[in-house]
Tab-separated table of C-alpha atoms in Angstrom:
chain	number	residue	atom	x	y	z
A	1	UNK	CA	167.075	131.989	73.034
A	2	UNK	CA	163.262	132.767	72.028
A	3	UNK	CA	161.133	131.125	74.765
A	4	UNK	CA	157.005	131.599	74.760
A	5	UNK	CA	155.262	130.161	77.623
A	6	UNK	CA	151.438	129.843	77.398
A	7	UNK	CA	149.454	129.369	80.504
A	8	UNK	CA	145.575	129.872	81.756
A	9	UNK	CA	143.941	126.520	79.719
A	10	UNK	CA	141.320	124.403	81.637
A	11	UNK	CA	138.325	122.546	81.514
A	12	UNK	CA	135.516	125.145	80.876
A	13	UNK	CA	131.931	124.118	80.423
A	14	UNK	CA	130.255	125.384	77.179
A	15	UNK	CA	129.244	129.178	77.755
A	16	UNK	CA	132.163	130.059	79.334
A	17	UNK	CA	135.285	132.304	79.248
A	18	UNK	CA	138.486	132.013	79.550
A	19	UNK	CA	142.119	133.592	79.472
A	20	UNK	CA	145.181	132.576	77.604
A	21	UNK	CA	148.506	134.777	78.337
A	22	UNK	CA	151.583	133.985	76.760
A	23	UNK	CA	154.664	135.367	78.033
A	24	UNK	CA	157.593	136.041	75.510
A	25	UNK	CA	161.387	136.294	75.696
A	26	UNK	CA	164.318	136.127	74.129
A	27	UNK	CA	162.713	138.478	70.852
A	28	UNK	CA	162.448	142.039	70.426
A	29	UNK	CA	158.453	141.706	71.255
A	30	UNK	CA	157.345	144.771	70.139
A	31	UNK	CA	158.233	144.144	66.638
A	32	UNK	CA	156.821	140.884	66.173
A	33	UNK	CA	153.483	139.775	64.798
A	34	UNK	CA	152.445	137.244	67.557
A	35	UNK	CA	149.534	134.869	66.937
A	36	UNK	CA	147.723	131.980	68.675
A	37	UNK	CA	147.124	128.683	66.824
A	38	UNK	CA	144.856	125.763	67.689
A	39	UNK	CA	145.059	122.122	66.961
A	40	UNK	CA	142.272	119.547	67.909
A	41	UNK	CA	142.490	116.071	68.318
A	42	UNK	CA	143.057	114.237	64.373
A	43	UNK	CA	142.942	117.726	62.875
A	44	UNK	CA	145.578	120.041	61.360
A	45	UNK	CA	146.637	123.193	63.166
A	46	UNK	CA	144.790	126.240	62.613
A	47	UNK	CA	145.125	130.194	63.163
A	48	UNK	CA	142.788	131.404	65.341
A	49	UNK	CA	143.833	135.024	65.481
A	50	UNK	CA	146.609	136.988	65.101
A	51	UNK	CA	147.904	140.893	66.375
A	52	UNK	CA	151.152	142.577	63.904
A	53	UNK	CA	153.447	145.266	65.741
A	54	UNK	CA	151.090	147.495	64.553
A	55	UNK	CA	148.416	146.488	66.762
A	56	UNK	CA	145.640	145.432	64.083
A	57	UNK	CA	144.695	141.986	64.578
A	58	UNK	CA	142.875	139.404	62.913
A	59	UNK	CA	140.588	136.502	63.149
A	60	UNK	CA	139.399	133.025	62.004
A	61	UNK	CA	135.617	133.382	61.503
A	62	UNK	CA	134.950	130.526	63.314
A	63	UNK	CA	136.068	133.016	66.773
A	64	UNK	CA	135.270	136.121	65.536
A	65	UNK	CA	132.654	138.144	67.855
A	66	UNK	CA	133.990	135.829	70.568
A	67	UNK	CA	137.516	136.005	70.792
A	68	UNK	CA	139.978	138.943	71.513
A	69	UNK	CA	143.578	139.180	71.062
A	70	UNK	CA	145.691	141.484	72.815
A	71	UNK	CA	149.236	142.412	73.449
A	72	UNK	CA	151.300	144.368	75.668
A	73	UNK	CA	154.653	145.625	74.771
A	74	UNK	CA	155.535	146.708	77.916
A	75	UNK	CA	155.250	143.248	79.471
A	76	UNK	CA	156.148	140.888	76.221
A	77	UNK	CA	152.652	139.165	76.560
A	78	UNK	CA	150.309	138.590	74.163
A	79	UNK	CA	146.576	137.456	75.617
A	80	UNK	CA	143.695	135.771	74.276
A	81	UNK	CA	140.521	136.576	75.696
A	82	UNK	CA	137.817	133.467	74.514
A	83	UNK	CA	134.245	133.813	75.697
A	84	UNK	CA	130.825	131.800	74.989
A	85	UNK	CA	133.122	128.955	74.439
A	86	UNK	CA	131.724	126.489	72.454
A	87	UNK	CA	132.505	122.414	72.436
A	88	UNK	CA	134.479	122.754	69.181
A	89	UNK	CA	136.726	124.674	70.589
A	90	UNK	CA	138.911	122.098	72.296
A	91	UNK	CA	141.926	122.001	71.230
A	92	UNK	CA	145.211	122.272	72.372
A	93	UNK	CA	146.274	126.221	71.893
A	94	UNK	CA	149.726	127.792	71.025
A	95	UNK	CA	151.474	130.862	71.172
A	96	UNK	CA	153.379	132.087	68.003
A	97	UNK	CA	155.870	134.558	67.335
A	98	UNK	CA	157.567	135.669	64.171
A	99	UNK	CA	160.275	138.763	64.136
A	100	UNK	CA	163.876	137.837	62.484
A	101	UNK	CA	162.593	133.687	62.962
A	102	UNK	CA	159.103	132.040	63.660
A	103	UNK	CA	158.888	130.794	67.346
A	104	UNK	CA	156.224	128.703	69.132
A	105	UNK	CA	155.322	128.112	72.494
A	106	UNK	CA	154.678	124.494	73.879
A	107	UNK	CA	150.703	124.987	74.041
A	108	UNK	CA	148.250	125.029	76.679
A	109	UNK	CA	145.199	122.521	76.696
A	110	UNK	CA	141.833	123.947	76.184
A	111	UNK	CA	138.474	121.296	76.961
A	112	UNK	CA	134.550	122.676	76.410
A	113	UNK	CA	132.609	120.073	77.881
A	114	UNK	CA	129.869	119.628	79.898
């Protein structure tokens, strides 16, 4: 059974960083494109980047310059690094998988507020 587990959301003020980690099982990791997804409040879900098995990754130009994704094989995690958060990017965030099946983790709230 595929299982992601996100953790590391919070309540951030705007400016700041933070660190989502996303710990996979159940999949053979290294071969899957993994991804985090966002969904505010009353909006549809939306990629915000995402990392193939060949290590290039991508980005939604809304986070680009401010966001990095990262994985490591080794551990089945897949990170994503968000600094100079801004208010629009609350939302809740989620972890997704895809190798033989597309897989999603239960999400992890993120708040930018002052």
């Amino acid at each position: 059974q595929v299982q992601l587990v996100e953790s590391g959301g919070g309540l951030v003020q705007p400016g700041s960083s933070l660190r989502l980690s996303c710990a996979a099982s159940g999949l053979i990791f290294r071969l899957a494109t993994v991804a985090w997804y966002r969904q505010a409040p009353g909006k549809q879900r939306e990629l915000v980047a995402h990392i193939t098995a060949g290590d290039a990754p991508n980005y939604a130009d809304s986070v680009k310059g401010r966001f990095t994704i990262a994985r490591d094989n080794a551990k089945n995690m897949v990170y994503l690094q968000m600094n100079s958060l801004k208010p629009e990017d609350t939302a809740i965030y989620f972890c997704y998988a895809q190798h033989l099946g597309n897989y999603w983790g239960q999400g992890t709230q993120v708040t930018v507020s002052s």
